[in-house]
Amino acid sequence: MEPRGYRMVVSTELNYVDTCAVAEQQLIEWLRDKGYDPSGLDVGRTEIAPHATLDRDSENGRKGAYSRWRMRETPSGTSGTWQSTLVVRSGLPQDDGRTWVQVDIEHQPAREGQVPTRANTPNIVRTLLDSLEARDGLADVSAAPAFIEADDVDDLVEELCDVNRRMPVVIATVPYGKNPDDWSRSVVEPLFRNLHGLAVLYVLAPEAQAKFNDEMEYHPVFGGGVRTYVPGLDPAWKPDAQRHPVMSRRTVEGDIRRAASILATLPQRISLRHTLPAALLNVPRHRARPRPNPDRTDVVHLRADNVALTALLDEAELAEATRVNEVNDLYAELAKTEQGIDELRGENEELYDKVQESQRLIRYLREQLESVGEFAAYTPTDSPTIAYPTTFAELLERLHELPCISFTGNPKTTRALDSQSVDNWLHVAWDGLLALSHFARASADGTASGDFLGWCKSDASSAFPFPAAKVAMRESDTVANNGKLRGERMLPVPQTVDPNGRVFMQAHLKIGGGNTIAPRLHFYDDGPRSGKVYIGHLGPHLRNTLT
């Protein structure tokens, strides 16, 4: 489903009061530019033009403060309604003093069955970004693309890898022989015209391009092309490059308006689908209310209230119809996606088994060549095989085969996976334990450098390989800084490892996915000291901000 609405979510270091003042000032200027009368704005509904109303509500309580402005424009009976919403929300304690700002633009068709018109970036977004010093994670979000010089590349890579990044980062390059300023003005700025508030925008200076592409070996961009780096980037994993689309110079110069529209589609979809920050999720649903007028008589007052309430009911019906259409579209997309997931899951199981078999074959052939000093004939029946457990209960019973692994978790939780297990969870879990055991031994011997993820990406893991994509060495800052979520990951270890008998086990293996269980294996690497890896949890996915 092609995205139709517009949404910007940014944070600012300004406090809530100052942010509200800036937002209201920019809103007033925007309304004036549109020819509306912004005087007399107050809580409740204000008619700013014959075809436009502005609602405002706010709250300041124990759960924080918010201010919201919502404008509805209906130019004609057949044009439908454009709804624009601006929300300023004070941050939660875990937001480190940040204030959140959200802008939404959506079109509601006049008749059922009509397709909503795609929303463009409103002018107020550009002025807000310039006034608020807006941020997304580590990055500044501005209305104009920033030039990246050679000295800025390290900071740029850090921004790209930021786990708290919500927005895509779009990077344009300058073709060889072109003046960077001229190229940015004549090509990049028109190309980025629909991206303000949806992405972090950069232009890679020619002298910085080589350094950037050297550090981003699998994710380069050059030759006047443009690349969109979506959140969750892993620069060291080659397959990850497929998630970050490239637009060639030929496409850009062929039709720059069309290229700009195509380039904005993915950031627009991400902005609409990305879960809102917790602070904005806590903002109550909008409830429009007519403003009382004490100067009217009772009859006039009742008639005016009746007209206002009828209009509010019409708005509610239109909004409900729009939401129903959105939900139906999402259900259709979900069904299509689930079908694709089922197909990919089957392919993944086959490929996983083939990869593991190939890795064992490579190890066997290497050993044969090293032993005889020349090519030795290989017979498939000579290939070493792994006897996998048939149940998770059996897996626990066989842990004595892995002396470098110490299980400190709840056996009952692990055994319960037997009644829920699907796909190749057992194979993945056992492969992960074999790899962790081998890593712990190498770590104790001093032959392993770095963490388990780095080891999985190196040739040293060829004896007992495990996919690097299934390894996560840390949790997000949101999880790590949340007391309850962090507490679930404080898992048992011997007091010889930690006097408290528990450590924060954020490193984990992704054993499976595709349902509500999505099992995880949380571990603590104590290889350099004791030669052991402690498994504190092997069971369903622990709670996070999405569960």
XYZ file of C-alpha atoms in Angstrom:
547
model
C 0.000 0.000 0.000
C 1.497 3.311 -1.092
C 1.789 5.764 1.824
C -0.584 8.723 1.591
C -0.213 10.627 4.836
C 2.702 12.686 6.140
C 4.202 12.358 9.618
C 7.197 13.985 11.258
C 8.425 12.985 14.722
C 11.456 14.793 16.129
C 12.809 15.801 19.516
C 14.383 19.013 20.735
C 16.482 19.974 23.734
C 14.262 23.014 24.304
C 11.973 22.673 27.310
C 8.252 22.122 26.883
C 7.209 25.742 27.459
C 9.729 27.174 24.997
C 8.875 24.513 22.411
C 5.161 25.338 22.685
C 5.931 29.028 22.193
C 8.000 28.315 19.076
C 5.401 25.906 17.693
C 2.506 28.332 18.206
C 4.439 31.197 16.618
C 5.277 29.117 13.548
C 1.668 27.912 13.367
C 0.388 31.498 13.370
C 2.804 32.474 10.588
C 1.741 29.418 8.577
C -1.939 30.266 8.951
C -1.303 33.841 7.838
C 0.597 32.635 4.778
C -2.460 30.519 3.891
C -4.712 33.604 4.178
C -6.398 32.607 7.449
C -7.111 34.735 10.508
C -5.141 33.296 13.455
C -6.310 35.895 15.996
C -8.212 34.756 19.055
C -6.818 31.242 19.179
C -7.808 29.535 22.409
C -8.730 26.141 23.831
C -11.654 24.737 21.902
C -12.727 25.334 18.300
C -12.013 28.510 16.317
C -13.339 29.202 12.829
C -10.346 30.700 11.036
C -12.053 30.773 7.607
C -15.473 29.811 6.190
C -14.078 26.426 5.197
C -11.466 25.929 7.940
C -11.550 25.331 11.692
C -8.787 25.065 14.274
C -9.144 22.987 17.453
C -6.785 23.281 20.377
C -6.527 21.167 23.516
C -3.852 20.802 26.172
C -3.192 19.128 29.483
C -0.669 19.433 32.267
C -0.753 16.669 34.850
C 1.149 13.873 36.548
C 1.699 12.072 33.242
C 3.294 15.148 31.691
C 2.085 17.980 29.503
C 0.990 18.272 25.922
C -0.465 20.884 23.572
C -2.237 19.996 20.349
C -3.498 22.051 17.434
C -5.671 20.453 14.755
C -6.774 22.269 11.606
C -9.432 20.934 9.217
C -9.833 22.455 5.735
C -12.690 21.590 3.374
C -12.318 23.861 0.306
C -15.388 22.397 -1.461
C -17.986 19.676 -1.184
C -16.046 17.387 -3.516
C -12.480 18.131 -2.418
C -12.572 16.159 0.817
C -10.964 17.395 4.034
C -7.324 18.066 4.775
C -6.475 17.534 8.442
C -3.250 18.946 9.894
C -2.189 18.168 13.473
C 0.671 19.616 15.501
C 1.520 18.077 18.888
C 4.099 19.226 21.433
C 4.697 16.722 24.226
C 6.953 16.892 27.257
C 9.336 13.964 27.444
C 9.189 11.060 29.880
C 11.973 10.544 32.472
C 13.844 8.215 30.097
C 13.841 10.917 27.390
C 16.594 12.869 29.191
C 14.785 16.204 29.120
C 13.842 16.099 25.457
C 10.562 17.510 24.179
C 8.759 15.726 21.348
C 7.156 17.386 18.338
C 4.817 15.577 15.941
C 3.247 16.857 12.730
C 0.605 14.853 10.820
C -1.054 15.700 7.499
C -3.779 13.500 6.030
C -6.496 13.752 3.422
C -9.986 12.413 4.044
C -11.926 11.916 0.764
C -15.395 13.392 0.373
C -16.938 10.080 -0.682
C -16.438 6.509 0.429
C -14.275 4.532 -1.948
C -12.197 7.502 -3.107
C -8.436 7.199 -2.760
C -6.912 9.821 -0.421
C -4.619 12.362 -2.033
C -0.963 11.971 -1.124
C 0.161 14.583 1.397
C 3.176 16.739 0.613
C 5.548 18.256 3.136
C 3.835 21.326 4.673
C 5.745 24.592 4.845
C 5.389 24.691 8.627
C 7.710 21.685 8.888
C 10.596 23.585 7.325
C 10.191 26.554 9.681
C 9.821 24.284 12.715
C 13.020 22.409 11.881
C 14.935 25.668 11.532
C 13.540 27.059 14.801
C 13.683 24.028 17.096
C 17.151 22.587 16.381
C 15.360 19.279 15.936
C 17.077 15.930 16.428
C 16.597 12.247 15.669
C 18.809 10.175 17.946
C 22.371 11.463 17.446
C 21.561 13.357 14.236
C 20.425 16.924 13.604
C 17.269 17.119 11.483
C 17.298 20.231 9.325
C 15.447 21.580 6.309
C 18.615 21.844 4.212
C 21.078 19.007 3.491
C 24.378 19.296 5.345
C 27.751 18.752 3.664
C 29.884 15.924 5.047
C 33.601 16.624 4.931
C 36.341 14.030 5.492
C 36.622 14.930 9.200
C 32.863 14.319 9.653
C 32.794 10.753 8.298
C 33.374 9.026 11.645
C 30.490 10.947 13.219
C 28.293 10.109 10.230
C 29.011 6.386 10.558
C 28.164 6.597 14.265
C 24.845 8.243 13.398
C 24.068 5.551 10.828
C 24.675 2.818 13.419
C 22.710 4.565 16.199
C 20.220 2.037 17.610
C 17.863 4.861 18.616
C 17.613 6.245 15.088
C 14.015 6.426 13.815
C 14.512 8.210 10.506
C 16.299 7.081 7.357
C 19.497 8.920 6.473
C 19.622 9.951 2.804
C 23.088 10.668 1.418
C 23.719 12.236 -1.975
C 27.115 12.245 -3.719
C 28.720 14.696 -6.127
C 29.811 13.363 -9.543
C 33.440 13.625 -10.513
C 34.250 17.024 -12.006
C 31.091 18.748 -10.737
C 31.161 21.737 -8.417
C 29.685 20.530 -5.090
C 27.793 23.765 -4.375
C 26.302 23.937 -7.871
C 25.330 20.246 -7.795
C 23.725 20.598 -4.375
C 21.755 23.673 -5.418
C 20.622 22.481 -8.858
C 20.142 18.731 -8.220
C 20.204 17.690 -4.556
C 17.881 20.335 -3.134
C 15.102 19.680 -5.724
C 15.639 15.950 -5.229
C 15.209 16.285 -1.451
C 12.173 18.591 -1.702
C 9.752 15.970 -0.286
C 12.031 14.647 2.467
C 11.991 17.451 5.023
C 11.038 16.026 8.414
C 11.065 12.467 7.044
C 14.813 11.872 6.820
C 18.220 13.190 7.835
C 19.777 14.742 4.721
C 23.450 14.861 3.752
C 25.641 15.597 0.750
C 28.932 13.697 0.730
C 31.771 16.004 -0.290
C 34.129 14.495 -2.905
C 37.089 14.367 -0.507
C 34.955 12.497 2.048
C 33.566 9.934 -0.387
C 36.599 7.628 -0.438
C 36.869 7.554 3.353
C 33.132 6.930 3.766
C 33.068 4.088 1.253
C 36.144 2.547 2.839
C 34.424 2.434 6.238
C 31.085 1.374 4.700
C 32.594 -1.384 2.567
C 29.297 -3.147 1.885
C 27.135 -0.002 1.806
C 28.940 2.476 -0.506
C 27.476 5.342 -2.505
C 29.228 7.256 -5.292
C 29.073 8.614 -8.827
C 26.336 11.178 -8.258
C 24.051 8.511 -6.825
C 21.875 8.708 -3.720
C 21.457 6.059 -1.038
C 18.790 5.725 1.650
C 20.101 4.139 4.873
C 17.167 2.817 6.876
C 17.348 2.305 10.681
C 19.044 -0.826 12.003
C 22.069 -0.662 9.714
C 24.903 -3.176 10.195
C 27.924 -1.942 8.183
C 29.895 -5.153 8.737
C 27.239 -7.505 7.365
C 27.140 -7.753 3.591
C 23.546 -9.054 3.199
C 22.290 -6.002 5.113
C 23.204 -3.838 2.109
C 20.072 -5.028 0.301
C 17.846 -3.109 2.752
C 19.334 0.272 1.832
C 18.238 1.246 -1.697
C 20.429 3.154 -4.147
C 19.214 5.654 -6.747
C 21.561 6.119 -9.689
C 22.642 9.419 -11.199
C 20.892 8.443 -14.423
C 17.558 8.114 -12.604
C 18.087 11.415 -10.816
C 18.914 13.398 -13.940
C 16.349 11.610 -16.121
C 13.367 13.183 -14.351
C 14.213 14.918 -11.103
C 10.579 15.475 -10.030
C 9.748 11.815 -10.505
C 12.989 10.832 -8.745
C 12.067 13.088 -5.809
C 8.672 11.399 -5.529
C 10.209 7.903 -5.631
C 12.900 8.844 -3.117
C 10.299 10.039 -0.588
C 8.155 6.887 -0.713
C 10.268 4.721 1.622
C 10.895 7.437 4.284
C 7.198 8.314 4.180
C 6.209 4.687 4.717
C 8.715 4.293 7.570
C 7.473 7.447 9.293
C 3.855 6.236 9.209
C 4.618 2.662 10.284
C 7.246 3.323 12.942
C 5.901 3.010 16.494
C 5.587 6.425 18.136
C 7.812 7.229 21.132
C 6.212 6.284 24.443
C 5.592 9.930 25.353
C 3.524 10.552 22.206
C 1.682 7.250 22.566
C 0.418 8.524 25.928
C -1.272 11.583 24.400
C -5.062 11.010 24.645
C -7.219 10.858 21.525
C -8.492 14.181 20.286
C -12.000 15.143 21.365
C -13.196 18.284 19.584
C -15.417 20.587 21.641
C -17.367 23.729 20.549
C -16.332 26.841 22.440
C -19.145 28.270 24.657
C -20.418 31.803 23.891
C -22.049 33.451 26.933
C -23.395 36.374 24.847
C -26.001 34.249 23.063
C -29.566 33.600 24.222
C -30.535 30.100 25.251
C -32.293 29.345 21.949
C -29.483 30.755 19.827
C -26.979 28.961 21.995
C -28.773 25.625 21.588
C -29.078 26.070 17.840
C -25.390 26.915 17.564
C -24.507 23.908 19.708
C -26.676 21.683 17.531
C -24.924 22.885 14.362
C -21.506 22.449 15.980
C -22.292 18.986 17.318
C -23.716 17.868 13.970
C -20.501 19.016 12.315
C -18.471 17.104 14.905
C -20.505 13.946 14.246
C -19.905 14.328 10.515
C -16.189 14.692 11.198
C -16.233 11.598 13.420
C -18.015 9.550 10.748
C -15.543 10.686 8.098
C -12.600 9.927 10.373
C -14.049 6.510 11.200
C -14.504 5.691 7.498
C -10.907 6.727 6.837
C -9.617 4.544 9.692
C -11.716 1.570 8.499
C -10.212 1.877 5.015
C -6.724 2.088 6.485
C -7.333 -0.976 8.652
C -8.707 -2.952 5.703
C -5.685 -2.019 3.599
C -3.369 -3.047 6.436
C -5.165 -6.375 6.851
C -4.768 -7.058 3.126
C -1.094 -6.114 3.304
C -0.659 -8.232 6.434
C -2.163 -11.288 4.736
C 0.142 -10.821 1.763
C 3.132 -10.346 4.053
C 2.307 -13.422 6.140
C 2.072 -15.504 2.987
C 5.472 -14.222 1.937
C 6.876 -14.907 5.407
C 5.691 -18.507 5.294
C 7.386 -19.000 1.937
C 10.580 -17.319 3.097
C 10.580 -19.317 6.331
C 10.629 -22.564 4.389
C 13.384 -21.286 2.132
C 15.305 -20.064 5.174
C 15.222 -23.492 6.810
C 16.566 -25.112 3.660
C 19.262 -22.475 3.202
C 20.251 -22.605 6.867
C 20.802 -26.364 6.688
C 22.745 -26.013 3.437
C 24.969 -23.272 4.842
C 25.752 -25.238 7.975
C 26.500 -28.349 5.898
C 28.755 -26.308 3.590
C 30.650 -24.853 6.537
C 31.264 -28.307 7.968
C 32.401 -29.514 4.553
C 34.864 -26.623 4.292
C 36.242 -27.415 7.736
C 36.645 -31.096 6.876
C 38.430 -30.368 3.592
C 40.755 -27.894 5.271
C 41.727 -30.484 7.851
C 42.313 -33.089 5.137
C 44.496 -30.773 3.081
C 46.498 -29.745 6.134
C 47.082 -33.366 7.146
C 48.279 -34.699 3.767
C 49.747 -31.587 2.264
C 47.914 -32.173 -1.014
C 44.381 -32.537 -2.300
C 42.630 -35.517 -0.762
C 39.561 -37.081 -2.270
C 36.438 -36.245 -0.372
C 33.681 -38.719 0.265
C 30.410 -37.232 1.533
C 30.031 -40.067 4.019
C 33.251 -38.895 5.683
C 31.750 -35.522 6.484
C 31.331 -34.910 10.204
C 27.695 -34.718 11.233
C 25.988 -33.120 14.194
C 23.503 -35.142 16.215
C 20.895 -32.548 17.092
C 18.648 -32.900 20.132
C 15.101 -33.874 19.314
C 13.544 -31.786 22.101
C 14.538 -28.838 24.245
C 14.385 -31.146 27.267
C 17.013 -33.316 25.612
C 19.046 -30.213 24.805
C 19.281 -29.417 28.515
C 20.294 -32.990 29.313
C 23.096 -32.848 26.753
C 24.683 -29.614 27.956
C 27.347 -31.694 29.724
C 28.771 -32.257 26.223
C 29.669 -28.565 26.191
C 31.974 -27.999 29.170
C 32.400 -24.314 28.341
C 28.652 -23.700 28.623
C 26.958 -23.194 31.981
C 23.165 -22.984 32.048
C 21.832 -20.778 34.868
C 18.345 -20.150 33.493
C 14.999 -21.677 34.342
C 14.842 -25.235 32.881
C 11.046 -25.188 33.029
C 10.954 -22.160 30.723
C 13.218 -23.898 28.228
C 11.323 -27.201 28.312
C 8.066 -25.318 27.674
C 9.375 -24.500 24.192
C 8.737 -28.123 23.216
C 4.987 -27.486 23.141
C 5.422 -24.333 21.031
C 8.450 -25.082 18.868
C 8.231 -24.484 15.131
C 10.643 -24.295 12.215
C 14.250 -25.154 13.068
C 14.470 -23.644 16.561
C 16.203 -26.694 18.017
C 18.878 -26.729 15.308
C 19.526 -23.004 15.666
C 19.710 -23.222 19.478
C 22.131 -26.151 19.406
C 24.277 -24.524 16.710
C 24.382 -21.382 18.843
C 25.475 -23.309 21.920
C 28.181 -25.144 19.947
C 29.466 -21.835 18.586
C 29.396 -20.177 22.022
C 31.279 -23.122 23.547
C 33.937 -22.988 20.841
C 34.209 -19.205 21.265
C 34.562 -19.511 25.057
C 37.387 -22.020 24.650
C 39.170 -19.767 22.154
C 38.603 -16.768 24.426
C 40.102 -18.596 27.402
C 43.104 -19.636 25.282
C 43.620 -16.052 24.165
C 43.114 -16.931 20.493
C 39.833 -15.028 20.152
C 39.762 -11.245 19.988
C 36.645 -9.136 20.263
C 33.143 -10.257 21.167
C 31.044 -13.173 19.946
C 29.497 -11.170 17.093
C 32.928 -10.257 15.726
C 34.016 -13.855 16.102
C 30.991 -15.084 14.084
C 31.981 -12.746 11.263
C 35.580 -14.013 11.189
C 37.149 -17.144 9.714
C 37.865 -18.381 13.238
C 34.244 -19.504 13.559
C 34.361 -21.826 10.545
C 34.589 -24.942 12.755
C 31.239 -24.210 14.426
C 29.611 -21.410 12.418
C 26.661 -19.355 13.540
C 24.930 -16.610 11.464
C 26.029 -13.144 12.561
C 22.554 -11.827 11.703
C 21.149 -13.856 14.599
C 23.527 -12.290 17.155
C 22.792 -9.100 19.102
C 25.405 -7.963 21.620
C 23.312 -5.230 23.223
C 19.768 -4.094 23.817
C 18.421 -0.707 22.767
C 18.977 2.216 25.128
C 15.224 2.312 25.745
C 15.289 -1.252 27.101
C 18.569 -0.774 28.976
C 17.305 2.385 30.720
C 13.867 1.017 31.610
C 13.912 -0.445 35.119
C 11.344 -3.201 34.499
C 12.721 -4.261 31.133
C 16.297 -4.189 32.369
C 15.250 -6.156 35.460
C 13.985 -9.029 33.288
C 17.470 -9.256 31.813
C 19.260 -9.334 35.186
C 19.917 -13.066 35.026
C 21.680 -15.459 37.420
C 25.399 -16.237 37.436
C 27.648 -17.708 40.154
C 28.779 -15.255 42.805
C 32.323 -15.906 41.661
C 31.345 -14.080 38.480
C 29.405 -11.300 40.206
C 28.917 -10.894 43.977
C 25.243 -10.036 43.443
C 24.614 -13.345 41.715
C 23.099 -11.587 38.710
C 24.364 -9.653 35.691
C 22.719 -7.665 32.928
C 22.618 -10.200 30.059
C 21.780 -8.018 27.096
C 23.738 -10.132 24.592
C 21.434 -12.681 22.978
C 20.899 -15.029 20.046
C 17.754 -14.808 17.932
C 16.655 -18.431 17.939
C 13.437 -17.893 16.007
C 10.743 -15.487 14.940
C 7.491 -15.352 13.092
C 5.150 -15.715 16.072
C 4.574 -14.342 19.556
C 7.180 -16.665 21.112
C 10.225 -15.615 19.037
C 12.643 -17.435 21.401
C 15.888 -15.840 22.510
C 19.031 -17.170 24.173
C 20.584 -14.606 26.532
C 24.210 -15.175 27.490
C 27.088 -13.670 29.433
C 30.642 -14.129 28.167
C 33.070 -14.841 30.991
C 35.531 -16.644 28.712
C 38.612 -14.518 29.428
C 38.301 -15.225 33.186
C 36.657 -18.603 33.678
C 36.547 -20.008 30.157
C 32.755 -20.227 30.327
C 29.710 -18.661 28.747
C 26.676 -18.469 31.051
C 23.207 -18.995 29.569
C 20.727 -17.092 31.700
C 17.647 -17.514 29.528
C 16.559 -19.824 26.748
C 12.885 -19.261 26.156
C 10.286 -16.823 24.780
C 11.321 -13.299 23.798
C 11.624 -11.151 26.911
C 9.471 -8.040 27.026
C 10.609 -4.905 25.235
C 9.012 -1.614 24.171
C 7.010 -3.413 21.465
C 5.624 -6.290 23.562
